[in-house]
Coordinates of C-alpha atoms in Angstrom, one line a residue:
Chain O
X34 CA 0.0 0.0 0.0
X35 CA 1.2 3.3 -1.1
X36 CA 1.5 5.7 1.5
X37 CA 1.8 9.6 0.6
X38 CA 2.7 13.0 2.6
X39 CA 2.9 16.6 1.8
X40 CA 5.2 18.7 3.6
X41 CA 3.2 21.6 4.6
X42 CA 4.1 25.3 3.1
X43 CA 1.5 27.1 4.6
X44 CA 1.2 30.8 3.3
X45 CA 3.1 31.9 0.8
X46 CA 3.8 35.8 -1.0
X47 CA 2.5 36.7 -4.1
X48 CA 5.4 36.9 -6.7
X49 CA 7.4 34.1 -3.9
X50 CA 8.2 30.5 -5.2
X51 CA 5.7 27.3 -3.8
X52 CA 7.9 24.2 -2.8
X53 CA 5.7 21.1 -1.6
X54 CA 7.4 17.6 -1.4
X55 CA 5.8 14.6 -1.2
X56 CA 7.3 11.5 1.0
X57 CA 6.8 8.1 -0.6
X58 CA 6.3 5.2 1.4
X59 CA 5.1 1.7 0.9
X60 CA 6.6 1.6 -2.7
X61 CA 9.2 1.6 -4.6
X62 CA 9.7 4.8 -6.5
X63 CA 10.4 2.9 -9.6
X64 CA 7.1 1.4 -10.0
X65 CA 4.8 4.3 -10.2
X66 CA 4.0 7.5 -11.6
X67 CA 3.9 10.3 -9.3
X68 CA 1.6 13.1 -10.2
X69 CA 0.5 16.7 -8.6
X70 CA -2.9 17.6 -8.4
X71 CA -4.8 20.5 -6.8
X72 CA -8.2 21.8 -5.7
X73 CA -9.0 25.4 -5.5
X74 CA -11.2 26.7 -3.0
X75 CA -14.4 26.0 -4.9
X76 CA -14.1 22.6 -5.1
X77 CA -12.5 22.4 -9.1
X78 CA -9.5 19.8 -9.1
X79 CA -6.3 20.5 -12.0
X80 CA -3.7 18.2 -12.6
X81 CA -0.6 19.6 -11.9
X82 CA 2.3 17.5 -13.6
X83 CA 3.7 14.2 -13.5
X84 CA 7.4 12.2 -13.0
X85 CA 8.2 9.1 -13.6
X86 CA 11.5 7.6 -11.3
X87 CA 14.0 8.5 -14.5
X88 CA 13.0 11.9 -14.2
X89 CA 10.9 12.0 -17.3
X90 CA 7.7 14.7 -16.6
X91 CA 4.7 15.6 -18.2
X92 CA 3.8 18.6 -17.4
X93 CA 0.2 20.7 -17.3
X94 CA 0.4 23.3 -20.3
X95 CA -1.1 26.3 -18.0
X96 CA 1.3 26.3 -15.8
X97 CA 4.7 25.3 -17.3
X98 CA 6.3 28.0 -17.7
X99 CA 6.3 28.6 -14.0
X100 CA 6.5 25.1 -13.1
X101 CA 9.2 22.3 -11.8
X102 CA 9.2 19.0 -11.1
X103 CA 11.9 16.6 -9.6
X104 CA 12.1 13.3 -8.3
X105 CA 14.8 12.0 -5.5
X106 CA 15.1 8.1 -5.4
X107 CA 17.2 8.0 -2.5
X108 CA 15.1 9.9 -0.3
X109 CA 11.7 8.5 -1.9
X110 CA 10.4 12.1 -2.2
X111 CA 9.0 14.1 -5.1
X112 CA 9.4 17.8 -5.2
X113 CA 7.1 20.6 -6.6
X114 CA 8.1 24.3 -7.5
X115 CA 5.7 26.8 -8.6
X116 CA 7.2 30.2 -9.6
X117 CA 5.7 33.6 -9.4
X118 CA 2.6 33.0 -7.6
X119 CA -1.1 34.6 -7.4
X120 CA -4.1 34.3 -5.3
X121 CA -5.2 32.1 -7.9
X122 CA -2.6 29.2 -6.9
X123 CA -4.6 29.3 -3.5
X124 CA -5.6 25.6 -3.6
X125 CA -5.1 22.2 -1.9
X126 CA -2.5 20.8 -3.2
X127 CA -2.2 16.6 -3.2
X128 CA 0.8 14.1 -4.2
X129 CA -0.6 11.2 -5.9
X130 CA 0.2 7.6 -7.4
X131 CA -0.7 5.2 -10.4
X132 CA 1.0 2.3 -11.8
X133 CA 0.4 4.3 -15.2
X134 CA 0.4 7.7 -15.5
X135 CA -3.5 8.2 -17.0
X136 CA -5.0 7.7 -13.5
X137 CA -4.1 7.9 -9.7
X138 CA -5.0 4.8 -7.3
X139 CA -3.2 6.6 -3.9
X140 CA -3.4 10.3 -2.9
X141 CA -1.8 11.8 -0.4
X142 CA -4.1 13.3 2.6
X143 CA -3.5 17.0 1.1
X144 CA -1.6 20.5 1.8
X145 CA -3.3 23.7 2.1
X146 CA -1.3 26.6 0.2
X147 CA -2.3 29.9 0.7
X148 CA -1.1 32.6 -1.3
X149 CA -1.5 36.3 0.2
X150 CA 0.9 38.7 1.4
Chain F
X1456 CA -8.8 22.5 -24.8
X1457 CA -10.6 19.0 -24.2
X1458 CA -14.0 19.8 -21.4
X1459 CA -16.0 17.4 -19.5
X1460 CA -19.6 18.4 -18.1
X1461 CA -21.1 17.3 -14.8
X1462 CA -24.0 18.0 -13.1
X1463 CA -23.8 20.1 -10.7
X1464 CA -25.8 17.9 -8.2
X1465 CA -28.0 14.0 -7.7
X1466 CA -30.6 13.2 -5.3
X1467 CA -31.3 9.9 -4.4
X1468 CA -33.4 7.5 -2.2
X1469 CA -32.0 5.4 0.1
X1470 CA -31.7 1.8 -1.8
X1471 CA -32.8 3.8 -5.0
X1472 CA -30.3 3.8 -8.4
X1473 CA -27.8 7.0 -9.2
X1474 CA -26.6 7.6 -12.4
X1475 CA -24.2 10.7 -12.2
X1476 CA -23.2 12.0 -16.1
X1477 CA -19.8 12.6 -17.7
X1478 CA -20.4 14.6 -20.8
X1479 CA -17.5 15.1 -23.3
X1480 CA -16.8 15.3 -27.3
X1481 CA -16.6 11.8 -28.3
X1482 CA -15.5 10.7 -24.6
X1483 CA -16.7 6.9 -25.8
X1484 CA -13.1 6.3 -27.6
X1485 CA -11.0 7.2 -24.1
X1486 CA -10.6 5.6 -21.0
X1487 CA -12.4 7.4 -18.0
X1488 CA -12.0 7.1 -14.2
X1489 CA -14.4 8.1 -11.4
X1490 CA -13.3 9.3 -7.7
X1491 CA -14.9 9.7 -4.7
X1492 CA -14.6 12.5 -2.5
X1493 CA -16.0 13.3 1.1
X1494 CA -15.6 16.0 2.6
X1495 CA -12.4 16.8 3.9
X1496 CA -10.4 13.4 2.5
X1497 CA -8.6 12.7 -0.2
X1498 CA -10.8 11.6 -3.6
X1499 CA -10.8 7.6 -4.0
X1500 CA -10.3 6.0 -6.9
X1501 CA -13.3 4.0 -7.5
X1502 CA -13.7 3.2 -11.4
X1503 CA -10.9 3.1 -14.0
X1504 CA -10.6 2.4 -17.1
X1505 CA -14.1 2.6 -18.1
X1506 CA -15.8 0.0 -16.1
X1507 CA -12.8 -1.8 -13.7
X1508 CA -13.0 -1.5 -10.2
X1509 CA -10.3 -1.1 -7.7
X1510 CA -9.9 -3.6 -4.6
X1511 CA -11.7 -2.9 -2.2
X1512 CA -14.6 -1.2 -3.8
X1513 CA -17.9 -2.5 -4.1
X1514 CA -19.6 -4.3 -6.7
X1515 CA -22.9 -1.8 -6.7
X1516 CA -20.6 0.7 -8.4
X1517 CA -19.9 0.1 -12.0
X1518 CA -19.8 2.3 -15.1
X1519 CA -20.5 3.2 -18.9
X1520 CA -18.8 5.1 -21.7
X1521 CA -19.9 5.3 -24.9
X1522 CA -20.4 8.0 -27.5
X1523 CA -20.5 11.2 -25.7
X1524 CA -21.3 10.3 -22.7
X1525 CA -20.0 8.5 -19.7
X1526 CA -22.1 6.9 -16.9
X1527 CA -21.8 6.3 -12.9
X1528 CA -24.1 3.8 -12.0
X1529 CA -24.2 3.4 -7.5
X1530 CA -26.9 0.4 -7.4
X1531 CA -29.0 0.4 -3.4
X1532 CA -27.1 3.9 -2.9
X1533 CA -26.2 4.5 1.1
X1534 CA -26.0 7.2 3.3
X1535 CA -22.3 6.5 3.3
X1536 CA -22.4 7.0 -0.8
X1537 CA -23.1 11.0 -0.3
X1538 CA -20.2 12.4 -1.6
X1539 CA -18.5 14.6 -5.1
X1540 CA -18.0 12.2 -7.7
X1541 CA -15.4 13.5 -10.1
X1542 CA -15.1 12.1 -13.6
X1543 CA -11.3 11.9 -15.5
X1544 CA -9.6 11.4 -18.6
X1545 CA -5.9 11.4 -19.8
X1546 CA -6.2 13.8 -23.2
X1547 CA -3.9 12.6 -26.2
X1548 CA -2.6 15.5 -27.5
X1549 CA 0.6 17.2 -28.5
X1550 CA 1.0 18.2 -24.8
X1551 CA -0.6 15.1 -23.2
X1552 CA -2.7 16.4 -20.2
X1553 CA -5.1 15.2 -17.2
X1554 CA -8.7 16.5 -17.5
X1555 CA -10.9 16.1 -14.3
X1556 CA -15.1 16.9 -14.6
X1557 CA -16.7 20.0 -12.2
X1558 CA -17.8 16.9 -9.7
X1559 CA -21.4 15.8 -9.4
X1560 CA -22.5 16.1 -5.0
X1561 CA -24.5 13.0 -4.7
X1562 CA -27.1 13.8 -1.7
X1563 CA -28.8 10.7 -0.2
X1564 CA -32.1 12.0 0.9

């Protein structure tokens, strides 16, 4: 059983770079995809971005140009970076898992990011 | 950009049938997941694939997808059922991408 956990970033300032990583346990790293997802406020959820243990991504189109992310075997953690952000990157963000990279069978319990000065 | 439509909302019965809509162009020729989410938790994987079901989930929910239209069927729906049920598709294009549906909140009456 795959087990997931955001770090927690709490608030962050407009125009300030969001790190979240995600501790993997459970697994091995190699045997999954390991995907970002978020929910905004209202309830909407947007798929963030992807890795796969080579350090191949996919990445969403909307936000990559601002966007990072990296994968560290040896620590069995996944990191996320979001440059330059708004209120509109206020959102829950989750680390999740799938055996193939078009859907996601373990989610972590969720980090609240706040963005406001 | 690739859009799938849910209603916004399903009321059912106790022991009644729920059949919560995925709309999307010409969704029949992908492969669609559904999630669960309660409040406050994580969303559940519950249908992927178009129709297979993950361990551990039961057999009164199963699924549809055909021309434009996918289809959550929750057979002798339970209190414990009231929750948003999100549909999702992996988009083929250029610039693969993940594409979740609004979410449907399925009230047991």
């Amino acid at each position: 059983q795959v087990h997931l956990q955001e770090s927690t970033p709490g608030l962050v300032k407009p125009l300030e770079t969001l790190s979240l990583t995600c501790s993997v346990s459970g697994a091995s790293m190699r045997s999954y995809y390991w995907s970002w997802i978020r929910q905004s406020p209202g309830g909407e959820l947007e798929w963030i971005g992807n890795i796969y243990y080579s350090g191949s991504t996919k990445l969403n189109p909307s936000l990559k140009s601002r966007l990072t992310i990296s994968i560290d075997t040896s620590k069995n953690q996944f990191t996320l970076r979001l440059t330059s952000v708004t209120a509109a990157d206020t959102a829950k963000y989750y680390c999740a898992s799938g055996v193939v990279s078009t859907y996601f069978e373990s989610w972590g319990q969720g980090a609240l990011v706040t963005v406001s000065s | 950009s690739f859009a799938l439509t849910q209603p916004p909302s399903l009321s059912v019965a106790p022991g009644e049938t729920a059949s919560i809509h995925c709309g999307g162009d010409n969704i029949g020729s992908k492969g669609v997941q559904w999630y669960q989410q309660k409040p406050g938790l994580a969303p559940v994987l519950v249908i992927y694939y178009n129709v297979d079901r993950p361990s551990g989930i039961p057999e009164r929910f199963s699924a549809s997808n055909s021309g434009n239209t996918a289809t959550l069927t929750i057979t002798r729906v339970e209190v414990g059922d009231e929750a948003v049920y999100f549909c999702q598709v992996w988009q083929t294009t250029r610039d693969p991408v993940v594409v979740f549906g609004g979410g449907t909140k399925l009230t047991v009456l």
